[in-house]
Short mmCIF file of C-alpha atoms in Angstrom, two decimals:
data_model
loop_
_atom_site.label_atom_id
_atom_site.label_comp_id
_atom_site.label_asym_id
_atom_site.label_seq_id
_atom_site.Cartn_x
_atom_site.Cartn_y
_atom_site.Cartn_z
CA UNK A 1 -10.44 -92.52 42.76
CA UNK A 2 -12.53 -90.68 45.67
CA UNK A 3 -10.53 -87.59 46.01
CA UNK A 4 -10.74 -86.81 41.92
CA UNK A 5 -14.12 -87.30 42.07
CA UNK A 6 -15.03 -85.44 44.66
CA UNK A 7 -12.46 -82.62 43.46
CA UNK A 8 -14.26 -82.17 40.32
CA UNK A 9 -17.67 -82.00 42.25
CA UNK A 10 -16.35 -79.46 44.03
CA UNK A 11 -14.90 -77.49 41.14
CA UNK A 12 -18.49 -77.49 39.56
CA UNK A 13 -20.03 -75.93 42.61
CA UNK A 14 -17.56 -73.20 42.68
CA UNK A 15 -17.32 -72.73 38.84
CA UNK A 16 -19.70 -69.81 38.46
CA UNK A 17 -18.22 -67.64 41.57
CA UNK A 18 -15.33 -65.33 40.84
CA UNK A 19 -14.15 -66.55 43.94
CA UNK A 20 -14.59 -70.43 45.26
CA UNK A 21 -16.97 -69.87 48.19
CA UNK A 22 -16.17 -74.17 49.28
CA UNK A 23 -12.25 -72.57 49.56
CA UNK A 24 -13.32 -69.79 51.81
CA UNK A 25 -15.66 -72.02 53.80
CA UNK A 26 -12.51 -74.48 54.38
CA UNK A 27 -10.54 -71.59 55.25
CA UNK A 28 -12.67 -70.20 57.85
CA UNK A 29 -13.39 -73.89 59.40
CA UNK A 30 -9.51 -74.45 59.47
CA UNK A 31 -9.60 -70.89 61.45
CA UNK A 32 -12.23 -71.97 64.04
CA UNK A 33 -10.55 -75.11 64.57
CA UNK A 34 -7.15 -73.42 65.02
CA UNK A 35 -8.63 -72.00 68.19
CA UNK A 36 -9.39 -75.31 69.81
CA UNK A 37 -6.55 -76.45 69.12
CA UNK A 38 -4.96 -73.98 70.97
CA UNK A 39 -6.85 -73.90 73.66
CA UNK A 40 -6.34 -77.96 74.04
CA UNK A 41 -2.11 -77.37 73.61
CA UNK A 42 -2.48 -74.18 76.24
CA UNK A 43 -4.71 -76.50 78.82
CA UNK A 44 -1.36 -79.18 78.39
CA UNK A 45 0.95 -76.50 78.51
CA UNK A 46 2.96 -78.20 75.35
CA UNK A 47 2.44 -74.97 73.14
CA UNK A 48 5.62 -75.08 70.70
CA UNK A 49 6.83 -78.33 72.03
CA UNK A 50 6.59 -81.11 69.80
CA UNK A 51 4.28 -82.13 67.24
CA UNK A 52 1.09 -81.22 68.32
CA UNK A 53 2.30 -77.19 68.11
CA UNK A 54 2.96 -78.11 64.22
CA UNK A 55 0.02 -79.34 63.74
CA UNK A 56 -1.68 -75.76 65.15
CA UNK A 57 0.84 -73.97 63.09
CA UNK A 58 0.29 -75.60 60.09
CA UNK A 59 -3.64 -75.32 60.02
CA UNK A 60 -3.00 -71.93 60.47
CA UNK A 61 -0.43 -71.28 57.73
CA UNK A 62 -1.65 -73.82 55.61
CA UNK A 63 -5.56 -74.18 56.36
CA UNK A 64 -6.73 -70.92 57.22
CA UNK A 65 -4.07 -68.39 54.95
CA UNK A 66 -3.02 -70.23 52.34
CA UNK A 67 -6.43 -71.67 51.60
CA UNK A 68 -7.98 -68.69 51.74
CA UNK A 69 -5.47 -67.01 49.82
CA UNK A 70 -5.25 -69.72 46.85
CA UNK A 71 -9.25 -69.45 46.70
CA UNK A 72 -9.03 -65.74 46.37
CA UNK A 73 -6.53 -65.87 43.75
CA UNK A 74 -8.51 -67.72 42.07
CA UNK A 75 -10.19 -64.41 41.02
CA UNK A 76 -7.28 -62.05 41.29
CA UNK A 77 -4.97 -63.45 39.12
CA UNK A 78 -7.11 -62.95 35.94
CA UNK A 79 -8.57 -59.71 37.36
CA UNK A 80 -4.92 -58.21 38.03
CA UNK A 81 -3.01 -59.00 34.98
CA UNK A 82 -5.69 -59.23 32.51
CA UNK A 83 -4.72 -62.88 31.37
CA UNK A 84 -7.39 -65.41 31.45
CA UNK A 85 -7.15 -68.75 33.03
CA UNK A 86 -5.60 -72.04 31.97
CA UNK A 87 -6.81 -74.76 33.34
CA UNK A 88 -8.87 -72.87 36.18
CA UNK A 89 -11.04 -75.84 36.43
CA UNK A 90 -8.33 -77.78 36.91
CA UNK A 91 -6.98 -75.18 39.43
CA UNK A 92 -10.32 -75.18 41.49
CA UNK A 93 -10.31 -78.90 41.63
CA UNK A 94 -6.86 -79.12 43.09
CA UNK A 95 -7.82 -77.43 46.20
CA UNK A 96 -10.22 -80.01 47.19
CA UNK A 97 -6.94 -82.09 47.27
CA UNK A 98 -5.20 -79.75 49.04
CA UNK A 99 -7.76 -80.02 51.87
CA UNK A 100 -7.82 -83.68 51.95
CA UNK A 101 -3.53 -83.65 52.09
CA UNK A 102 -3.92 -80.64 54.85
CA UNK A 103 -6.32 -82.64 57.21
CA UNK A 104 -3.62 -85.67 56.34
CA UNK A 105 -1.09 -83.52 57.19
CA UNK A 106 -2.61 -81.09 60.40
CA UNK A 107 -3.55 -84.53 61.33
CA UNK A 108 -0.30 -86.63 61.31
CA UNK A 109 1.19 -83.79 63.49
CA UNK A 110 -1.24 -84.21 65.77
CA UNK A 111 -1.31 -87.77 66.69
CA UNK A 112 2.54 -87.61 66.14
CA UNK A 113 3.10 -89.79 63.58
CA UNK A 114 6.26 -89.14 61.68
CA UNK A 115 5.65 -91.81 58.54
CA UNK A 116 1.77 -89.86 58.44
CA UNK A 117 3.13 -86.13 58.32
CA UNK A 118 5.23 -87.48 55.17
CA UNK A 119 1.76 -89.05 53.26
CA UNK A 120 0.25 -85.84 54.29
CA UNK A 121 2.90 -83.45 53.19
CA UNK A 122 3.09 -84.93 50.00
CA UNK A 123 -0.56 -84.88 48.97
CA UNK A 124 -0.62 -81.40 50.06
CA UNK A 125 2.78 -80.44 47.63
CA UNK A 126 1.16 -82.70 44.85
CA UNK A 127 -1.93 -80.81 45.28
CA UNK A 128 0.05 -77.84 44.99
CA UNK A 129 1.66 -79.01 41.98
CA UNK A 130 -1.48 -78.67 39.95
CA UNK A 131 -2.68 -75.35 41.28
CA UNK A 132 0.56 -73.62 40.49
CA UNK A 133 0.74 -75.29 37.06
CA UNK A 134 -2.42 -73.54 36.15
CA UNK A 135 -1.10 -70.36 37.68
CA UNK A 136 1.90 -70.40 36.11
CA UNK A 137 0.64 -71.13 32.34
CA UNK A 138 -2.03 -67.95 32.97
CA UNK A 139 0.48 -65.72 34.33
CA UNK A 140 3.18 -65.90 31.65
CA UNK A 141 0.74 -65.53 29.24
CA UNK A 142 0.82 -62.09 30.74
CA UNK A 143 4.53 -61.31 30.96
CA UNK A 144 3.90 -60.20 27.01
CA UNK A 145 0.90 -57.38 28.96
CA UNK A 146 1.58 -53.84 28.86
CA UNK A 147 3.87 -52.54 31.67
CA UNK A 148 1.92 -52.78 34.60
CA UNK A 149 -0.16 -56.17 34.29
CA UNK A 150 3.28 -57.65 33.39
CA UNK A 151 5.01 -56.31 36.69
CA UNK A 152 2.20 -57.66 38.71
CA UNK A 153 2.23 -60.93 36.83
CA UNK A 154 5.83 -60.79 37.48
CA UNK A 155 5.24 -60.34 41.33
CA UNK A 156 3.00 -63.15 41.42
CA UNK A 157 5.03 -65.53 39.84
CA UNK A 158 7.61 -64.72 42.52
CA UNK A 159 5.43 -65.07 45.72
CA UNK A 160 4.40 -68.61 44.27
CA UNK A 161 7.43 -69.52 43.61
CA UNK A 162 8.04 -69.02 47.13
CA UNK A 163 5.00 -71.03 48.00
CA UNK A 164 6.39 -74.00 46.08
CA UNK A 165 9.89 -73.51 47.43
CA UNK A 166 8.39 -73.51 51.40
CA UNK A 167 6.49 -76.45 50.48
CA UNK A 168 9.24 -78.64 48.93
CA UNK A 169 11.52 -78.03 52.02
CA UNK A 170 8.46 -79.41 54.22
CA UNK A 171 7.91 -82.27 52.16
CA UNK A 172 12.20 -82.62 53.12
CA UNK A 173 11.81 -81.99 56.39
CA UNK A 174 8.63 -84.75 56.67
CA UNK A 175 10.44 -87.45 54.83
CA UNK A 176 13.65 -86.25 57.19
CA UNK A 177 11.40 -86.84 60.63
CA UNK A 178 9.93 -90.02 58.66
CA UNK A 179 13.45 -91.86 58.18
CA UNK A 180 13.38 -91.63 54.18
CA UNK A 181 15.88 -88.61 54.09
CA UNK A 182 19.25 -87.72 55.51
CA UNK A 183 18.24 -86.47 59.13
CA UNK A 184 20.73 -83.56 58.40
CA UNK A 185 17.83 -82.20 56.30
CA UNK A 186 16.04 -81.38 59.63
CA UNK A 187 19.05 -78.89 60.69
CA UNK A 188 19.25 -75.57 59.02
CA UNK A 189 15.58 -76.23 57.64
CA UNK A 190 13.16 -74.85 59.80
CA UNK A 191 13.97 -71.15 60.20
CA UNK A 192 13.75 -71.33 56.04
CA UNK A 193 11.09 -73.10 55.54
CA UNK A 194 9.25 -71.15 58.14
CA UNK A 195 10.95 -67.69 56.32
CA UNK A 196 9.58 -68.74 52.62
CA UNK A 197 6.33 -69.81 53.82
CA UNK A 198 5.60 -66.57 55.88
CA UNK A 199 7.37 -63.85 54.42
CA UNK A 200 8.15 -64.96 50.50
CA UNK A 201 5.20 -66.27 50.01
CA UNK A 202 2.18 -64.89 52.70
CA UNK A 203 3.17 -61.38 53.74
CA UNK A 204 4.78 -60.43 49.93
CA UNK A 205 1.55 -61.47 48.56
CA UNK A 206 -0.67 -59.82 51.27
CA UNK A 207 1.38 -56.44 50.65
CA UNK A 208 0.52 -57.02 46.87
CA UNK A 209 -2.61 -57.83 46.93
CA UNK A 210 -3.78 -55.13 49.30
CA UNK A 211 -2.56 -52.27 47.17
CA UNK A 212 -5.52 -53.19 45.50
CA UNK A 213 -7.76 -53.62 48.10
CA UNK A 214 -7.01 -50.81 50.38
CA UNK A 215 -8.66 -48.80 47.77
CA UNK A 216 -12.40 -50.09 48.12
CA UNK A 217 -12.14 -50.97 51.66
CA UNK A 218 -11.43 -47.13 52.71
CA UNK A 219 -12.24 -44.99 49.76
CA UNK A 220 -8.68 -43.65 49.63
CA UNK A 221 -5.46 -43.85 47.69
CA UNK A 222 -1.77 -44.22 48.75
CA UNK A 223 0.19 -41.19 48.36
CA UNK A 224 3.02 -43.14 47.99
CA UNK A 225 1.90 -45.55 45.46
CA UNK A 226 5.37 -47.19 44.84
CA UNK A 227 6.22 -48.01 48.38
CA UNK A 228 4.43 -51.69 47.60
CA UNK A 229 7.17 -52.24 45.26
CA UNK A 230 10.06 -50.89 47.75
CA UNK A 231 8.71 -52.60 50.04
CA UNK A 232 8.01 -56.08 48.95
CA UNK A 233 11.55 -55.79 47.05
CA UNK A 234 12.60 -55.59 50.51
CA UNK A 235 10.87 -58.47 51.78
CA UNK A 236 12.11 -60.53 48.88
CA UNK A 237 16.03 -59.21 49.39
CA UNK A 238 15.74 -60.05 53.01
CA UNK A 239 14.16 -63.22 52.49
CA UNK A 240 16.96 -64.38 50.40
CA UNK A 241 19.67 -63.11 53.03
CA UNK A 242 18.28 -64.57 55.15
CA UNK A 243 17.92 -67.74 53.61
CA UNK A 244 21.66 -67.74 52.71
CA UNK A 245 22.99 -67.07 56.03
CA UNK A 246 21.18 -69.71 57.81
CA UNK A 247 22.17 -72.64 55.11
CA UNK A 248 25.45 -71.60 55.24
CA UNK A 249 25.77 -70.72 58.54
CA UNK A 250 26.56 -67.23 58.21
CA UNK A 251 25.17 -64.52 61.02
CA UNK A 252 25.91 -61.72 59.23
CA UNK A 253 23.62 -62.55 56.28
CA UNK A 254 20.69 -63.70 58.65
CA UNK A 255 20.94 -59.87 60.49
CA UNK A 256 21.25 -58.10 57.15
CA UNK A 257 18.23 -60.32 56.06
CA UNK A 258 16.33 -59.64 59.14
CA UNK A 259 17.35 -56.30 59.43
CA UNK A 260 15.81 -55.54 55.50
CA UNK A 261 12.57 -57.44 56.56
CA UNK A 262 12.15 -55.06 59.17
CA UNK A 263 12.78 -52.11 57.04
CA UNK A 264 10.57 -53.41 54.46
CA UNK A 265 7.52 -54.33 56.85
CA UNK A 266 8.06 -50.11 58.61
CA UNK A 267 7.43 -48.95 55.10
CA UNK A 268 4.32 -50.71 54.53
CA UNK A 269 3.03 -50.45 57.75
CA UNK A 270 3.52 -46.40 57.45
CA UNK A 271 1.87 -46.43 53.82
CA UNK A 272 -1.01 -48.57 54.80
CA UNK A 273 -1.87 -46.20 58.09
CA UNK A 274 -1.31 -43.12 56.34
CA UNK A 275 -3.85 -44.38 53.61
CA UNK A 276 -6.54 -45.48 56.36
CA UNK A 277 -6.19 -42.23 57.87
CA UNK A 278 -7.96 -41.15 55.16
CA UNK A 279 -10.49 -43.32 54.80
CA UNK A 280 -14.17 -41.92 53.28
CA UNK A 281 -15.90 -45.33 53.81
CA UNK A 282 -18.49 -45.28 56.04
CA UNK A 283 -17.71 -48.96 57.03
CA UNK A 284 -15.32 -49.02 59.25
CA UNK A 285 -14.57 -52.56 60.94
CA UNK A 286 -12.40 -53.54 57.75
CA UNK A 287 -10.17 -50.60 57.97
CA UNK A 288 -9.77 -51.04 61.75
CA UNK A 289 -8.69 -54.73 60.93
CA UNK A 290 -6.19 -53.50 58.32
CA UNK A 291 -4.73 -51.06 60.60
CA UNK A 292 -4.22 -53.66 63.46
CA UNK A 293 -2.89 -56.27 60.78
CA UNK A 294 -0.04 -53.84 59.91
CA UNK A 295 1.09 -52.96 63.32
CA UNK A 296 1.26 -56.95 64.38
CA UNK A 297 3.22 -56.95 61.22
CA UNK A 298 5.83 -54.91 62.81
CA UNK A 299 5.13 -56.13 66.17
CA UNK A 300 5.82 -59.98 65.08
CA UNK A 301 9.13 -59.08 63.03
CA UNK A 302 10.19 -57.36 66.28
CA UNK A 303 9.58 -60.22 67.90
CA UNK A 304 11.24 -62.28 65.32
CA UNK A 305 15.09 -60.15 65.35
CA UNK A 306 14.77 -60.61 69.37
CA UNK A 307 14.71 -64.60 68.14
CA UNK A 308 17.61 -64.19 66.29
CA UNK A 309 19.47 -62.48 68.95
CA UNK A 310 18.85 -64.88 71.54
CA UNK A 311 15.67 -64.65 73.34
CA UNK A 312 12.99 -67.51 73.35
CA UNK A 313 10.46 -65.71 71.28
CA UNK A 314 9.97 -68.00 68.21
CA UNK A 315 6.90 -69.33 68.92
CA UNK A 316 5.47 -66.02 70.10
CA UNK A 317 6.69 -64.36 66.63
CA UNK A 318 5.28 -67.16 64.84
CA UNK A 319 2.21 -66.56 66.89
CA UNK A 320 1.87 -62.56 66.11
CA UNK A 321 2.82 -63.08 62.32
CA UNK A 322 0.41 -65.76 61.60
CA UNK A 323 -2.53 -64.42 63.96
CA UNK A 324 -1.97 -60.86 64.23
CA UNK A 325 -0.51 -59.56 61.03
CA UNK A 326 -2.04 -62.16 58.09
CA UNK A 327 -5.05 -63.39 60.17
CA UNK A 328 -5.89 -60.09 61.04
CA UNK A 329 -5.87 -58.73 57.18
CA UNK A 330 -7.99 -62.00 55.95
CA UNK A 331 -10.35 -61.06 58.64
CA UNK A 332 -10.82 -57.63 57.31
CA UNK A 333 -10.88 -58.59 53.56
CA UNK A 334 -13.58 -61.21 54.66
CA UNK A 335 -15.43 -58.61 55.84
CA UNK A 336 -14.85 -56.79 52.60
CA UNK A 337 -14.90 -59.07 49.53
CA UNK A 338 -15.85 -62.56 52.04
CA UNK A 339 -19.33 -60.25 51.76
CA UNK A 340 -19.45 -59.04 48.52
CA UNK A 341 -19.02 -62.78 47.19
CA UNK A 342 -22.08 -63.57 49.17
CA UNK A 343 -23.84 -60.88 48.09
CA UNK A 344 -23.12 -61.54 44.23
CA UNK A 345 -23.99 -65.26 45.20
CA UNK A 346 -27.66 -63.76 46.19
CA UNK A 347 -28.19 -61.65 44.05
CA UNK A 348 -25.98 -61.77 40.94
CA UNK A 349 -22.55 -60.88 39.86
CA UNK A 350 -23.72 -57.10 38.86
CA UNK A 351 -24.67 -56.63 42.57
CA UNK A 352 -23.56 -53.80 44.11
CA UNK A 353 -24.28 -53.95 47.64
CA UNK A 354 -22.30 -52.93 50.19
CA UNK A 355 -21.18 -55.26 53.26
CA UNK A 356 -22.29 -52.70 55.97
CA UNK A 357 -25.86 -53.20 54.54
CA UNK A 358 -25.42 -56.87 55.04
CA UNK A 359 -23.68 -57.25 58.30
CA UNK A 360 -25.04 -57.01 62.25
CA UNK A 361 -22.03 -53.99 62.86
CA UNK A 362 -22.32 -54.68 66.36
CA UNK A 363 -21.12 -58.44 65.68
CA UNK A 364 -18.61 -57.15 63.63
CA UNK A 365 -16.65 -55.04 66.16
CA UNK A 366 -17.71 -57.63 69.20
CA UNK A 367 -15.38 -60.12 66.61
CA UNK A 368 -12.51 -57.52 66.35
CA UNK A 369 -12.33 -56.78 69.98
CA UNK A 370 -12.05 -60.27 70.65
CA UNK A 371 -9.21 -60.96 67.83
CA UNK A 372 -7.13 -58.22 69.16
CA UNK A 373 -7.29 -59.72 72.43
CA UNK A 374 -6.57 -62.85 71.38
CA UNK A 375 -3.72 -61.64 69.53
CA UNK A 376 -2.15 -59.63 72.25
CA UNK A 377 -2.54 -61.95 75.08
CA UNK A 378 -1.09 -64.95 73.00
CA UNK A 379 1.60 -63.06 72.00
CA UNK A 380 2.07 -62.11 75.80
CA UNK A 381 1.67 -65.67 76.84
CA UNK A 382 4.27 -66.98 74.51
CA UNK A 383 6.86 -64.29 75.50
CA UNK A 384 6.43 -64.55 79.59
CA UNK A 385 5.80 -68.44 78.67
CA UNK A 386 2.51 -68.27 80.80
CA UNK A 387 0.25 -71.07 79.34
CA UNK A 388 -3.19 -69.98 81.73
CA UNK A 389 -3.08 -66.48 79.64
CA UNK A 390 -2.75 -68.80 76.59
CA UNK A 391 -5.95 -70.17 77.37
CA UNK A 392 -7.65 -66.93 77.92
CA UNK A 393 -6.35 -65.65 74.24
CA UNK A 394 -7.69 -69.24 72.66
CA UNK A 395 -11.27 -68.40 74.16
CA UNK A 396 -11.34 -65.04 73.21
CA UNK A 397 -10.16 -65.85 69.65
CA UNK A 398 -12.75 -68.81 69.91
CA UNK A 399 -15.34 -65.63 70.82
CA UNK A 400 -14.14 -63.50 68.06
CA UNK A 401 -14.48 -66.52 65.55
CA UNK A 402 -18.12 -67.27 66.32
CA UNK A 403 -19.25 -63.74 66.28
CA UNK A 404 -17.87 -63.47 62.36
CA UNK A 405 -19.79 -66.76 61.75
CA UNK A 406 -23.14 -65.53 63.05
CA UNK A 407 -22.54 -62.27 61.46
CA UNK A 408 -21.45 -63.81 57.93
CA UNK A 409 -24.74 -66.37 58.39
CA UNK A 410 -26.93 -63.02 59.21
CA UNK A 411 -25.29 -61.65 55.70
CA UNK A 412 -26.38 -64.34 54.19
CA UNK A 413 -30.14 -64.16 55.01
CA UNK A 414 -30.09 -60.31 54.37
CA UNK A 415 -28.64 -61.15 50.93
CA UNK A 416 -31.40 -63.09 50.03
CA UNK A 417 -33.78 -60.50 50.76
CA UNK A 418 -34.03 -57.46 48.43
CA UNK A 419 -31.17 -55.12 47.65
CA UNK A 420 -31.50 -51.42 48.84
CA UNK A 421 -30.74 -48.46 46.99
CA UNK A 422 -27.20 -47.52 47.32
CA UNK A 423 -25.48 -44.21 46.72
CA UNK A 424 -22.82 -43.17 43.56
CA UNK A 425 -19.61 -43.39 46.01
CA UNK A 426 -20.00 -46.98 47.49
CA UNK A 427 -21.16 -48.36 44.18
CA UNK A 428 -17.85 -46.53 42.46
CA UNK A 429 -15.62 -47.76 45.49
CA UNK A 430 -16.96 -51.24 44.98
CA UNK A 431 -16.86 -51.63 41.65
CA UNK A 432 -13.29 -50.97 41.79
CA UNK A 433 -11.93 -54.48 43.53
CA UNK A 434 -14.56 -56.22 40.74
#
């Protein structure tokens, strides 16, 4: 009766924040730790062999994004559609499980034990179970909204779903590796699994969420404000092609699905630069993060059709997808609203300040730098299969990793201290994401 208990501690800490700051902290640790792990599997040379690599992939996907993202939504749900939580205590507690099935889980892979990565897998879907529950009862209470908070309720119900769908066909595939299931179930698995969990359910999301976003962290609007929908239609349309073709075995279905990802991912991409370009926030590191997030977007889908054609690029698409294009936007929104939650922490939620005030800008571009290199020269590595470049992108991501947690830890002391005055436009911009 541990793991309750200490859930429900943890949902009291994190009660009064819009956003759970213990989920963020877990996400960022998962982050850090992704690095060494990387930097251990490049040293061996065993980077997407066997599983040790799913154990890095899955504290990525699962540790770093997806906690970070469930913690956020935590705040957005209510904020987007206008419905107020059911059972967000409940909700906030469950991730506490959720990190005690994902260290199960990340690792069972690691030590390669097949029975373990079942135990783990299933805390982390049972975990996931209660979260969604919650989620679910709030958002159909806004299905009855007006127009828009209905469509985004709508939207949000679908990227979960696609959570819960990605994480049922693990907990298959676990039980499969385990000896409880058919070992069939390990066969036509993977590439959908790996499709829900990434595209359904991260990237749709991410696309969502950030038409939001985008707004605060550069001060500007799209001009095409309905190429989020066309585009994460697209994402959804492929995703299910996709899908279809590779249970059934059919190529054709797997192109057309790729091929509509692709198209999907150009459209975004184009909307989100176009909208940066005309950026009036002063605070520029976010924006720069964005920008980079969307081209790995394109870069790692790329990457992902050359897969599909033939060439030995899965783990490097994996790679650019889950490091370039979603790390790469967390990083930038942690910069963003990872700041304003401390600052509101400090100093109150009617706390205006803005995270440039807070943060050492200096440490914040030293920590881009170095995730841009990491991302390109991993991506690079995996491609050319070169394992000592590997090792170079782990350290620099390792760099780029401590530089945002001195500079978060310097926000936090400045927070404390007393808020300076702050001009009409940043205090309109920020008031918009709250």
């Amino acid at each position: 009766m541990l793991v309750p208990k200490w859930g429900n501690a943890v949902a009291r800490l994190s009660q009064r924040y819009w956003i759970p700051p213990a989920g963020l902290a877990a996400g960022s640790l998962a982050h850090g730790v992704s690095w060494l792990l990387l930097l251990v599997l490049s040293l061996r040379g065993s980077i997407g062999i066997g599983l040790p690599s799913l154990a890095w992939v899955h504290l990525v996907a699962l540790g770093w994004l997806t906690m970070t993202a469930l913690a956020v939504l935590v705040h957005v749900i209510p904020t987007f559609t206008e419905a107020p939580w059911k059972g967000e205590r409940l909700a906030r507690a469950s991730l506490a499980v959720y990190a005690v099935g994902l260290f199960a889980l990340v690792s069972a892979f690691w030590t390669g034990s097949p029975a373990s990565v079942a135990f783990g897998a299933a805390l982390v879907v049972i975990a996931l179970s209660i979260y969604l529950t919650s989620a679910t009862r709030t958002l159909a209470t806004a299905f009855a909204h007006a127009r828009v908070e209905a469509a985004i309720a709508r939207a949000l119900a679908i990227t979960l779903t696609c959570l819960l769908v990605a994480a049922l066909l693990g907990v298959a595939m676990a039980w499969a590796l385990a000896g409880w299931m058919p070992a069939r179930a390990l066969g036509s698995l993977p590439p959908v699994h790996a499709a829900f969990g990434t595209i359904g359910w991260l990237t749709v999301l991410v696309m969502g969420v950030s038409t939001r976003t985008i707004r605060p962290i550069s001060g500007a609007r799209s001009r095409w404000p309905r190429v989020h929908i066309v585009s994460g239609t697209l994402e959804i349309v492929g995703l299910v092609a996709f899908a279809t073709g590779s249970m059934f075995d059919v190529p054709s279905f797997r192109w057309i699905g790729a091929i509509t990802i692709f198209v999907g991912a150009l459209a975004y991409a184009g909307d989100v630069i176009d909208t940066l370009s005309r950026a009036r926030v002063a605070h520029r590191p976010p924006q720069a993060f964005v920008g980079t997030a969307a081209i790995w977007l394109v870069v790692g889908i790329v990457l992902a059709i050359g897969t599909l054609g033939g060439a030995p690029w899965a783990m490097a698409a994996t790679f650019v997808l889950l490091v370039g294009w979603l790390g790469q936007m967390v990083n930038g929104h942690i910069y963003h609203i990872g700041i304003r939650l401390i600052a509101t922490i400090a100093r109150g939620d009617d706390d205006e300040t803005s995270p440039r005030e807070l943060l050492a800008t200096p440490l914040t571009w030293l920590s881009f730098a170095a995730f841009q290199i990491a991302v390109a020269l991993g991506g690079t590595s995996l491609v050319l299969a070169a394992p000592e470049l590997l090792a170079v992108a782990a350290l620099a991501g390792l760099l780029g990793w401590i530089a945002m947690m001195v500079n978060i830890a310097l926000a936090i002391g400045r927070a404390a201290r007393a808020p300076a005055t702050q001009d009409p436009l940043t205090i309109s911009l920020l008031s918009g994401l709250r």
